[in-house]
Short mmCIF file of C-alpha atoms in Angstrom, two decimals:
data_model
loop_
_atom_site.label_atom_id
_atom_site.label_comp_id
_atom_site.label_asym_id
_atom_site.label_seq_id
_atom_site.Cartn_x
_atom_site.Cartn_y
_atom_site.Cartn_z
CA MET C 178 -210.22 -34.97 18.95
CA ARG C 179 -212.87 -33.98 16.65
CA THR C 180 -212.06 -31.45 13.56
CA ILE C 181 -214.94 -28.78 14.10
CA GLN C 182 -215.52 -28.07 10.60
CA ASN C 183 -215.32 -24.54 8.69
CA THR C 184 -218.79 -23.08 7.54
CA SER C 185 -218.11 -19.67 7.31
CA ILE C 186 -219.82 -18.23 4.35
CA PHE C 187 -217.26 -15.13 4.66
CA ASP C 188 -214.18 -17.36 4.56
CA PHE C 189 -212.83 -19.03 1.38
CA HIS C 190 -212.46 -22.55 2.51
CA GLY C 191 -215.81 -22.11 4.18
CA ARG C 192 -218.40 -24.87 3.35
CA PRO C 193 -221.77 -23.87 5.17
CA SER C 194 -224.60 -25.86 4.86
CA LEU C 195 -226.49 -26.54 1.43
CA ALA C 196 -229.58 -24.60 2.96
CA THR C 197 -227.52 -21.57 3.12
CA ALA C 198 -225.13 -21.74 0.10
CA LEU C 199 -228.22 -22.62 -2.23
CA PRO C 200 -229.69 -19.09 -2.64
CA LEU C 201 -226.34 -17.51 -2.55
CA SER C 202 -225.42 -19.40 -5.26
CA LEU C 203 -228.44 -19.22 -7.44
CA GLN C 204 -228.09 -15.43 -7.46
CA HIS C 205 -224.91 -15.40 -9.50
CA VAL C 206 -226.08 -17.75 -11.53
CA LEU C 207 -229.39 -15.25 -12.07
CA ALA C 208 -226.89 -12.74 -12.40
CA MET C 209 -224.73 -13.72 -15.14
CA ILE C 210 -226.91 -16.22 -17.21
CA ALA C 211 -228.39 -13.53 -19.08
CA GLY C 212 -224.22 -12.35 -20.09
CA VAL C 213 -223.84 -15.72 -21.43
CA ILE C 214 -226.00 -16.62 -23.19
CA THR C 215 -226.32 -13.15 -25.26
CA PRO C 216 -222.93 -13.05 -26.82
CA PRO C 217 -223.53 -16.43 -28.97
CA ILE C 218 -227.11 -15.15 -29.46
CA ILE C 219 -225.80 -12.25 -31.36
CA ILE C 220 -222.80 -13.87 -32.87
CA ALA C 221 -225.28 -16.65 -34.14
CA GLY C 222 -226.95 -14.12 -35.75
CA VAL C 223 -224.06 -12.28 -37.54
CA VAL C 224 -222.77 -15.53 -38.88
CA GLY C 225 -226.30 -16.49 -40.18
CA ALA C 226 -226.09 -19.77 -37.90
CA THR C 227 -228.78 -22.08 -38.23
CA PRO C 228 -231.46 -22.81 -35.38
CA GLU C 229 -229.30 -25.63 -34.25
CA GLU C 230 -226.07 -24.00 -34.76
CA LYS C 231 -227.87 -21.16 -32.33
CA LEU C 232 -228.87 -23.46 -29.90
CA LEU C 233 -225.42 -24.81 -30.18
CA LEU C 234 -223.50 -22.10 -29.62
CA ILE C 235 -225.76 -21.32 -26.75
CA GLN C 236 -225.01 -24.72 -24.93
CA ILE C 237 -221.56 -24.74 -25.21
CA ALA C 238 -221.29 -21.31 -23.62
CA VAL C 239 -223.13 -22.19 -20.97
CA LEU C 240 -221.33 -25.36 -20.52
CA ALA C 241 -217.82 -23.74 -21.09
CA SER C 242 -218.93 -20.83 -18.16
CA GLY C 243 -219.57 -23.28 -15.89
CA ILE C 244 -216.66 -25.78 -16.30
CA CYS C 245 -214.28 -22.65 -16.47
CA THR C 246 -215.79 -21.39 -13.15
CA LEU C 247 -215.12 -24.43 -11.40
CA PHE C 248 -211.38 -24.93 -12.96
CA HIS C 249 -210.35 -21.17 -11.89
CA LEU C 250 -211.92 -22.16 -7.81
CA TYR C 251 -209.74 -25.01 -7.39
CA GLY C 252 -206.87 -24.43 -10.06
CA VAL C 253 -204.81 -27.08 -11.50
CA TRP C 254 -200.99 -26.75 -11.15
CA ARG C 255 -199.77 -22.96 -11.95
CA PHE C 256 -203.54 -22.60 -13.80
CA GLY C 257 -206.70 -21.34 -11.86
CA ALA C 258 -207.04 -18.12 -9.75
CA ARG C 259 -208.40 -20.00 -6.93
CA LEU C 260 -210.45 -16.40 -5.96
CA PRO C 261 -214.07 -16.19 -5.18
CA ALA C 262 -215.03 -15.24 -9.10
CA ILE C 263 -217.20 -16.11 -11.81
CA PHE C 264 -215.81 -16.76 -15.57
CA GLY C 265 -217.64 -17.64 -18.42
CA VAL C 266 -218.30 -16.42 -22.13
CA GLY C 267 -218.44 -12.79 -21.55
CA PHE C 268 -219.86 -9.32 -23.49
CA ALA C 269 -215.91 -7.93 -23.72
CA TYR C 270 -215.60 -9.68 -27.04
CA VAL C 271 -218.35 -8.77 -28.74
CA PRO C 272 -217.61 -6.00 -30.37
CA THR C 273 -214.67 -7.97 -32.49
CA LEU C 274 -216.27 -11.51 -32.50
CA ILE C 275 -219.47 -9.20 -34.76
CA ALA C 276 -216.29 -7.70 -36.76
CA VAL C 277 -214.62 -11.03 -37.15
CA GLY C 278 -217.44 -13.28 -37.85
CA GLY C 279 -219.21 -10.53 -40.42
CA GLN C 280 -216.08 -11.20 -42.58
CA PHE C 281 -214.70 -14.69 -42.22
CA GLY C 282 -218.07 -16.63 -40.17
CA ILE C 283 -217.79 -18.50 -37.16
CA GLU C 284 -214.84 -20.43 -38.35
CA GLY C 285 -212.14 -17.38 -38.77
CA ILE C 286 -213.47 -16.53 -35.04
CA LEU C 287 -212.35 -19.64 -33.22
CA GLY C 288 -209.20 -19.60 -35.43
CA ALA C 289 -208.14 -16.55 -34.14
CA GLN C 290 -209.84 -17.37 -30.29
CA LEU C 291 -207.21 -20.12 -30.35
CA ILE C 292 -204.46 -17.73 -31.09
CA GLY C 293 -205.82 -14.96 -28.79
CA GLY C 294 -205.88 -17.95 -25.93
CA ILE C 295 -202.22 -18.50 -26.29
CA THR C 296 -201.66 -15.29 -26.56
CA MET C 297 -203.41 -14.67 -23.26
CA MET C 298 -201.60 -17.36 -21.78
CA VAL C 299 -198.15 -15.46 -22.75
CA VAL C 300 -199.35 -12.67 -20.73
CA GLY C 301 -200.10 -14.22 -17.71
CA TYR C 302 -196.37 -16.10 -17.40
CA PHE C 303 -194.88 -12.63 -18.02
CA ILE C 304 -197.34 -10.84 -16.02
CA GLN C 305 -195.31 -11.67 -12.79
CA TYR C 306 -192.38 -9.69 -14.55
CA ILE C 307 -194.44 -6.62 -15.20
CA ARG C 308 -196.98 -6.57 -12.76
CA HIS C 309 -195.36 -3.10 -11.01
CA LEU C 310 -196.74 -1.50 -14.19
CA PHE C 311 -200.54 -1.98 -13.33
CA PRO C 312 -200.33 -0.13 -9.62
CA PRO C 313 -203.96 0.37 -8.14
CA VAL C 314 -204.12 3.85 -10.12
CA VAL C 315 -204.38 1.74 -13.54
CA ALA C 316 -206.50 -1.21 -11.92
CA GLY C 317 -209.09 0.97 -10.33
CA THR C 318 -209.38 3.31 -13.16
CA VAL C 319 -210.23 -0.20 -15.44
CA VAL C 320 -212.43 -1.51 -12.58
CA LEU C 321 -214.19 2.13 -12.79
CA VAL C 322 -214.91 2.32 -16.19
CA ILE C 323 -215.99 -1.43 -16.24
CA GLY C 324 -218.66 -0.77 -13.57
CA LEU C 325 -219.41 2.99 -15.55
CA SER C 326 -219.84 1.25 -18.83
CA LEU C 327 -222.38 -1.46 -17.22
CA TYR C 328 -224.61 0.78 -16.19
CA ASP C 329 -226.55 1.31 -19.93
CA ILE C 330 -226.98 -2.25 -20.04
CA ALA C 331 -228.95 -2.63 -16.57
CA VAL C 332 -231.00 0.60 -18.22
CA ARG C 333 -231.87 -1.34 -21.05
CA TYR C 334 -232.87 -4.12 -19.43
CA MET C 335 -234.88 -2.36 -17.16
CA ALA C 336 -236.84 -1.03 -19.90
CA GLY C 337 -237.25 -4.21 -21.77
CA SER C 338 -234.19 -5.57 -23.94
CA GLY C 339 -230.92 -5.00 -24.84
CA ASP C 340 -232.58 -4.13 -28.38
CA VAL C 341 -233.54 0.02 -28.17
CA ASP C 342 -235.75 -0.78 -31.32
CA ALA C 343 -237.94 -3.80 -29.58
CA ALA C 344 -241.80 -2.87 -29.53
CA ASP C 345 -241.93 -2.63 -25.90
CA PHE C 346 -238.78 -0.97 -25.05
CA GLY C 347 -239.08 1.59 -22.56
CA ALA C 348 -242.67 0.53 -21.65
CA PRO C 349 -244.12 1.83 -18.12
CA LEU C 350 -245.01 -1.64 -17.61
CA ASN C 351 -241.20 -2.75 -17.79
CA TRP C 352 -239.89 0.26 -16.01
CA GLY C 353 -242.56 -0.87 -12.75
CA VAL C 354 -241.60 -4.75 -12.89
CA GLY C 355 -237.89 -3.62 -12.76
CA LEU C 356 -238.36 -0.65 -10.04
CA VAL C 357 -240.29 -3.36 -8.00
CA THR C 358 -237.29 -5.61 -8.18
CA LEU C 359 -234.74 -3.26 -7.20
CA ALA C 360 -237.11 -1.89 -4.29
CA THR C 361 -237.09 -5.36 -2.85
CA VAL C 362 -233.24 -5.67 -3.66
CA LEU C 363 -232.58 -2.54 -1.67
CA VAL C 364 -235.44 -3.34 1.36
CA ALA C 365 -233.71 -6.84 1.37
CA SER C 366 -229.99 -5.79 1.64
CA GLN C 367 -230.77 -2.61 3.68
CA PHE C 368 -233.31 -4.22 6.20
CA GLY C 369 -233.31 -8.06 5.92
CA ARG C 370 -231.25 -10.07 8.22
CA GLY C 371 -228.95 -13.28 7.99
CA VAL C 372 -229.41 -15.14 4.57
CA ILE C 373 -232.20 -12.63 3.38
CA LYS C 374 -229.68 -9.76 3.44
CA LEU C 375 -226.98 -11.97 1.59
CA SER C 376 -229.77 -13.31 -0.81
CA ALA C 377 -231.06 -10.05 -1.57
CA ILE C 378 -230.35 -10.38 -5.53
CA ILE C 379 -232.16 -13.56 -5.73
CA VAL C 380 -234.90 -11.99 -3.62
CA GLY C 381 -235.50 -9.75 -5.49
CA ILE C 382 -235.40 -11.69 -8.77
CA LEU C 383 -238.04 -14.05 -7.48
CA VAL C 384 -240.59 -11.20 -6.46
CA GLY C 385 -240.04 -9.53 -9.90
CA TYR C 386 -241.01 -13.31 -11.78
CA GLY C 387 -243.43 -13.71 -9.78
CA LEU C 388 -245.18 -10.43 -10.65
CA SER C 389 -243.87 -10.76 -14.45
CA LEU C 390 -245.48 -14.18 -13.97
CA ALA C 391 -249.18 -12.80 -13.19
CA LEU C 392 -248.69 -9.71 -15.75
CA GLY C 393 -248.15 -12.54 -18.54
CA MET C 394 -244.30 -11.28 -19.21
CA VAL C 395 -243.41 -14.98 -19.05
CA SER C 396 -242.77 -17.44 -22.06
CA PHE C 397 -242.16 -21.04 -21.51
CA ALA C 398 -242.33 -21.95 -25.18
CA SER C 399 -238.37 -22.38 -25.33
CA VAL C 400 -238.68 -24.69 -22.42
CA ALA C 401 -240.95 -26.92 -23.98
CA GLU C 402 -238.82 -27.22 -27.17
CA ALA C 403 -235.68 -27.57 -25.55
CA ASP C 404 -234.02 -30.98 -25.36
CA TRP C 405 -233.42 -32.92 -21.71
CA VAL C 406 -229.57 -33.36 -22.40
CA ALA C 407 -227.10 -32.81 -25.07
CA VAL C 408 -223.46 -33.48 -25.00
CA PRO C 409 -221.03 -31.13 -26.81
CA THR C 410 -218.71 -32.56 -29.51
CA PHE C 411 -215.21 -31.88 -30.40
CA MET C 412 -214.94 -29.71 -33.39
CA PRO C 413 -218.08 -29.13 -34.44
CA PHE C 414 -217.26 -26.04 -36.50
CA ALA C 415 -214.24 -25.85 -38.50
CA MET C 416 -211.26 -23.53 -37.79
CA GLU C 417 -209.85 -21.14 -40.15
CA PHE C 418 -207.09 -18.38 -40.19
CA HIS C 419 -206.72 -14.73 -41.08
CA ALA C 420 -204.19 -11.96 -40.33
CA SER C 421 -206.43 -9.50 -39.64
CA ALA C 422 -209.28 -11.36 -37.99
CA ILE C 423 -206.44 -13.05 -35.53
CA VAL C 424 -204.74 -9.55 -34.98
CA ALA C 425 -208.31 -8.10 -34.18
CA MET C 426 -208.46 -10.86 -31.72
CA VAL C 427 -204.93 -11.01 -30.03
CA VAL C 428 -205.46 -7.15 -29.34
CA ILE C 429 -208.82 -7.58 -27.66
CA CYS C 430 -207.67 -10.94 -25.50
CA VAL C 431 -204.48 -8.45 -24.55
CA ILE C 432 -206.77 -5.85 -23.18
CA ASN C 433 -209.02 -8.26 -21.93
CA SER C 434 -206.48 -9.85 -19.59
CA VAL C 435 -206.13 -5.98 -17.99
CA GLN C 436 -209.89 -6.38 -17.29
CA THR C 437 -208.91 -9.80 -15.68
CA ILE C 438 -206.45 -8.02 -13.41
CA GLY C 439 -209.16 -5.37 -12.28
CA ASP C 440 -211.51 -7.58 -11.73
CA LEU C 441 -209.57 -9.85 -9.68
CA SER C 442 -208.00 -6.96 -7.94
CA ALA C 443 -211.98 -5.77 -7.03
CA THR C 444 -212.29 -9.46 -5.92
CA THR C 445 -210.07 -9.16 -3.13
CA VAL C 446 -210.04 -5.58 -2.03
CA GLY C 447 -213.60 -5.98 -2.19
CA GLY C 448 -214.59 -9.34 -0.89
CA MET C 449 -211.40 -10.08 1.05
CA ASN C 450 -210.02 -6.59 2.11
CA ARG C 451 -206.74 -7.48 0.75
CA GLU C 452 -204.38 -7.06 -2.47
CA LEU C 453 -204.18 -9.38 -5.17
CA LYS C 454 -201.77 -11.83 -4.80
CA THR C 455 -199.20 -12.35 -7.78
CA ARG C 456 -199.79 -15.99 -7.82
CA GLU C 457 -203.14 -15.50 -7.76
CA LEU C 458 -202.98 -12.91 -11.05
CA THR C 459 -200.66 -15.48 -12.85
CA GLY C 460 -202.70 -18.30 -12.08
CA GLY C 461 -206.39 -16.28 -13.37
CA LEU C 462 -204.59 -14.84 -16.42
CA LEU C 463 -202.75 -18.36 -17.45
CA GLY C 464 -206.42 -20.09 -16.65
CA ASN C 465 -208.54 -17.99 -18.87
CA GLY C 466 -205.98 -18.10 -21.55
CA LEU C 467 -206.41 -21.69 -21.23
CA THR C 468 -209.81 -21.91 -21.15
CA THR C 469 -210.11 -19.68 -24.05
CA THR C 470 -207.87 -21.89 -26.17
CA ALA C 471 -209.88 -25.20 -24.82
CA SER C 472 -213.27 -23.29 -25.49
CA ALA C 473 -212.38 -22.79 -29.36
CA PHE C 474 -212.05 -26.60 -30.03
CA PHE C 475 -215.75 -27.23 -28.47
CA GLY C 476 -217.39 -24.09 -30.23
CA ALA C 477 -217.56 -21.85 -27.36
CA LEU C 478 -216.60 -18.18 -27.46
CA PRO C 479 -213.75 -16.58 -25.34
CA THR C 480 -214.18 -16.52 -21.27
CA SER C 481 -213.46 -13.86 -19.05
CA THR C 482 -214.46 -12.64 -15.94
CA PHE C 483 -217.92 -11.81 -15.10
CA SER C 484 -217.72 -8.03 -13.50
CA GLN C 485 -221.42 -8.34 -12.03
CA ASN C 486 -220.73 -11.40 -9.91
CA VAL C 487 -217.59 -9.30 -8.75
CA GLY C 488 -220.15 -6.65 -7.97
CA ILE C 489 -222.25 -9.45 -5.87
CA VAL C 490 -218.72 -10.58 -4.10
CA ALA C 491 -218.08 -7.05 -3.07
CA MET C 492 -221.44 -6.53 -1.82
CA THR C 493 -222.51 -9.48 0.05
CA ARG C 494 -218.56 -10.34 1.12
CA VAL C 495 -219.48 -14.17 0.54
CA ILE C 496 -216.45 -15.54 -0.42
CA SER C 497 -217.25 -19.55 0.08
CA ARG C 498 -215.60 -21.63 -2.46
CA PHE C 499 -218.56 -23.86 -1.53
CA VAL C 500 -221.07 -21.35 -2.54
CA LEU C 501 -219.79 -19.93 -5.95
CA ALA C 502 -218.61 -24.12 -6.52
CA LEU C 503 -222.37 -24.50 -6.71
CA ALA C 504 -223.12 -21.84 -9.23
CA GLY C 505 -220.45 -23.42 -11.35
CA GLY C 506 -222.26 -26.93 -11.15
CA PHE C 507 -225.63 -25.45 -11.80
CA MET C 508 -224.52 -23.77 -14.72
CA LEU C 509 -222.79 -27.08 -16.17
CA LEU C 510 -225.78 -28.80 -15.63
CA ALA C 511 -227.54 -26.21 -17.81
CA GLY C 512 -225.19 -26.99 -20.59
CA LEU C 513 -225.60 -30.64 -20.84
CA SER C 514 -229.45 -30.18 -20.02
CA PRO C 515 -230.38 -27.37 -22.68
CA LYS C 516 -234.21 -27.45 -20.92
CA PHE C 517 -232.62 -26.34 -17.71
CA GLY C 518 -230.57 -23.44 -19.31
CA ALA C 519 -233.86 -22.57 -21.74
CA LEU C 520 -235.68 -22.20 -17.89
CA MET C 521 -233.20 -19.65 -16.96
CA THR C 522 -233.81 -17.53 -19.94
CA THR C 523 -237.69 -17.15 -19.27
CA ILE C 524 -236.58 -14.77 -16.71
CA PRO C 525 -237.11 -11.40 -17.91
CA TYR C 526 -235.28 -8.78 -18.86
CA PRO C 527 -236.79 -5.97 -16.76
CA VAL C 528 -236.25 -7.97 -13.44
CA LEU C 529 -232.30 -8.47 -14.52
CA GLY C 530 -232.22 -5.21 -15.02
CA GLY C 531 -233.53 -4.39 -11.68
CA ALA C 532 -231.75 -6.70 -9.23
CA THR C 533 -227.76 -6.03 -11.30
CA ILE C 534 -228.13 -2.40 -11.33
CA THR C 535 -227.32 -1.97 -7.76
CA VAL C 536 -224.31 -4.55 -8.52
CA PHE C 537 -222.72 -2.52 -11.18
CA GLY C 538 -223.02 0.55 -8.88
CA MET C 539 -221.00 -1.58 -6.34
CA ILE C 540 -218.27 -2.31 -9.50
CA THR C 541 -217.86 1.82 -9.66
CA MET C 542 -217.27 2.10 -5.84
CA THR C 543 -215.00 -1.15 -5.75
CA GLY C 544 -213.09 0.85 -8.76
CA ILE C 545 -212.93 4.03 -6.19
CA LYS C 546 -211.89 2.05 -3.46
CA LEU C 547 -208.67 0.78 -5.40
CA LEU C 548 -208.17 4.19 -6.65
CA ILE C 549 -207.71 5.85 -3.14
CA LYS C 550 -205.07 3.11 -2.17
CA ASP C 551 -203.22 5.14 -4.35
CA GLU C 552 -203.03 8.67 -3.34
CA LEU C 553 -204.56 11.62 -5.29
CA SER C 554 -201.52 13.22 -6.33
CA ALA C 555 -202.53 15.67 -9.62
CA ARG C 556 -200.27 13.54 -11.31
CA ASN C 557 -202.88 10.52 -10.58
CA MET C 558 -205.56 12.63 -10.70
CA THR C 559 -204.20 13.16 -14.09
CA VAL C 560 -204.19 9.70 -14.98
CA VAL C 561 -207.77 8.77 -14.20
CA GLY C 562 -209.49 11.66 -15.47
CA LEU C 563 -207.76 11.45 -18.95
CA ALA C 564 -209.00 7.65 -18.88
CA LEU C 565 -212.53 8.67 -17.99
CA ALA C 566 -212.58 11.33 -20.58
CA LEU C 567 -211.49 9.47 -23.69
CA SER C 568 -212.87 5.92 -22.58
CA LEU C 569 -216.66 7.19 -22.14
CA GLY C 570 -216.36 10.06 -24.64
CA ILE C 571 -215.32 7.71 -27.57
CA ALA C 572 -218.16 5.65 -26.29
CA GLU C 573 -220.71 8.02 -26.23
CA VAL C 574 -219.82 9.48 -29.85
CA PRO C 575 -218.53 6.49 -32.23
CA ALA C 576 -218.98 8.96 -34.97
CA ALA C 577 -215.35 10.15 -33.74
CA ILE C 578 -213.36 7.79 -34.73
CA GLU C 579 -215.51 6.52 -38.24
CA ARG C 580 -212.28 7.28 -40.16
CA PHE C 581 -209.87 5.29 -38.24
CA PRO C 582 -209.49 1.94 -39.43
CA GLU C 583 -211.90 -0.78 -39.84
CA TRP C 584 -210.30 -3.16 -37.31
CA LEU C 585 -209.18 -0.41 -34.97
CA GLN C 586 -213.09 0.69 -35.08
CA ASN C 587 -214.06 -2.40 -33.75
CA VAL C 588 -211.33 -2.94 -31.02
CA ILE C 589 -212.02 0.50 -29.59
CA GLY C 590 -215.28 1.68 -30.57
CA GLY C 591 -217.48 -0.52 -28.47
CA ALA C 592 -215.69 -1.07 -25.24
CA PRO C 593 -214.32 1.35 -23.41
CA ILE C 594 -212.50 -0.46 -21.46
CA VAL C 595 -210.23 -0.75 -23.83
CA VAL C 596 -209.65 3.16 -23.85
CA ALA C 597 -209.50 3.38 -20.40
CA ALA C 598 -206.66 0.48 -20.24
CA ILE C 599 -204.53 1.99 -22.85
CA THR C 600 -204.69 5.64 -21.59
CA ALA C 601 -203.94 4.37 -17.95
CA PHE C 602 -201.36 2.05 -18.71
CA THR C 603 -199.54 4.84 -21.06
CA LEU C 604 -200.08 8.01 -18.88
CA ASN C 605 -198.81 5.68 -15.77
CA LEU C 606 -195.53 5.21 -18.02
CA LEU C 607 -194.66 8.48 -19.25
CA LEU C 608 -195.55 10.72 -16.44
CA PRO C 609 -193.23 11.82 -13.92
CA ASN C 610 -193.99 9.69 -10.26
CA THR C 611 -194.39 12.81 -8.19
CA THR C 612 -196.34 12.33 -5.12
CA LEU C 613 -198.06 14.31 -2.28
CA ALA C 614 -195.02 15.22 -1.12
CA ASP C 615 -193.06 16.18 -4.25
CA GLU C 616 -196.08 18.55 -4.95
CA ALA C 617 -195.91 19.99 -1.48
CA ARG C 618 -192.36 20.55 -1.48
CA GLU C 619 -192.76 21.96 -5.13
CA ARG C 620 -194.68 24.36 -4.05
CA GLU C 621 -192.91 25.90 -1.00
CA SER C 622 -189.98 25.88 -3.16
CA MET C 623 -192.26 28.18 -5.13
CA ALA C 624 -193.17 30.05 -2.13
CA ARG C 625 -189.40 30.54 -1.03
CA ALA C 626 -188.55 31.65 -4.51
CA ASP C 627 -191.47 34.23 -4.97
CA ALA C 628 -191.01 35.22 -1.19
CA SER C 629 -187.40 36.20 -2.13
CA GLU C 630 -187.89 38.21 -4.96
CA THR C 631 -190.61 40.47 -3.08
CA GLY C 632 -190.31 43.04 -0.59
CA ALA C 633 -191.24 43.93 2.74
CA GLY C 634 -193.98 45.65 1.75
CA GLY C 635 -195.19 43.40 -0.90
CA THR C 636 -193.44 44.74 -3.67
CA PRO C 637 -190.48 43.34 -5.67
CA SER C 638 -187.03 44.39 -4.56
CA SER C 639 -185.81 45.12 -8.08
CA GLN C 640 -188.50 47.99 -8.20
CA VAL C 641 -188.13 49.61 -5.14
CA ASP C 642 -187.42 52.94 -5.11
CA ARG C 643 -184.38 53.64 -3.25
CA ARG C 644 -183.87 57.77 -3.79
CA PRO C 645 -184.03 59.92 -0.93
CA GLN C 646 -187.32 61.01 0.43
CA SER C 647 -188.47 64.76 1.09
CA GLY C 648 -187.26 65.72 4.33
CA GLU C 649 -184.65 63.13 4.10
CA SER C 650 -180.87 63.60 4.20
CA LYS C 651 -179.26 62.19 1.39
CA ALA C 652 -176.92 60.20 4.09
CA ALA C 653 -177.41 59.07 7.55
CA PRO C 654 -175.61 61.32 10.10
CA SER C 655 -172.66 59.57 11.94
CA ALA C 656 -172.12 58.10 15.80
CA ALA C 657 -169.67 60.90 15.73
CA GLU C 658 -172.31 63.46 14.51
#
């Protein structure tokens, strides 16, 4: 009997045709490419890397992102999330990497990263025993803050670049291209049909890129200079181990584990309409720790989940492993061929910003969707409200923590998710676990107590005047009278 092949893009094990899968996978690549190459560019400047070392850091970051994604999609033994998620060199570590790199160089970063990756694997192993400490109110808060904290990145991109001091930052031309891209994404996602609807982001990027070409905003100089093939080498940089660097990296790696919990929860809730399984969570954390550890030996920076791609999954509900594996394959090829990677980097920032701002909004809504899985009791609203207030407040006013130790500033100053995760986790442990039913019973008890102390006319019984009034006898007549 002939077996019918599963070609559904809405099934994790579905294998659609290449024509269907290609545009869906490319939009994942285009959504993540800027996030992959930006951290090594920033760190190369901090550590004073040579042009050759800078290109090497970018190349290995792209390659590591492709390998990491494929590893998590298919898994090995207990390692790997086996979920429709994109992994790669992430932004979450950048503030800490800047601090460590400024003091100890790339060698200090890679040495601390090695220990940090091992720490993540330890967290991954024990997460099955402490998962109850991360209910929807905690995971949802983390996802919500992830989405909110990404908005400024999208707006910066739409305005011209991530650098607000750039000469053309905020130019009307940049905003025009960004808004055209955004409008195209909205039209394709809301009025399109079939693949066009599901590939709304790449449709927007293509339209924005075409407009940028016509306006002379695209430069191919980096493509011409890049090599066709480059193979990574083992230990291109030495490793150094410094206590302060290790402490800072271990802290951010543990916090990133909480972000991974949030992103994987958002993937299953937003894209698969179910809760995250313990096996998937354990595999995701173990796998992320392993890839972070292994990356240190090749000069790649720490890895994490990509929230913008989580948003794409939640928005399109396309969860086919084949689709995301193609995206991982493209990143792997880009890492082996710097010229291919350089071509991806020619996409102007306004185009990327206009295409991804809707995705970041979807991440925020997924966080809200997670939150309402728990009841919105006063206790839970306190947890969420304080986590949001402290995390976003400190992010907006970094001067508020300038008197703190430098390592602590580097851990919490540039990443609101760190403060949100710590606050939500701590409050969830400390505050009494009262439900809406408990609160209702408490109000009823208070109402009964109040009623017992109140007279019929609404005056407290202790204050009722019991003396005979005018025209009344001092004692009521007896029945005999």
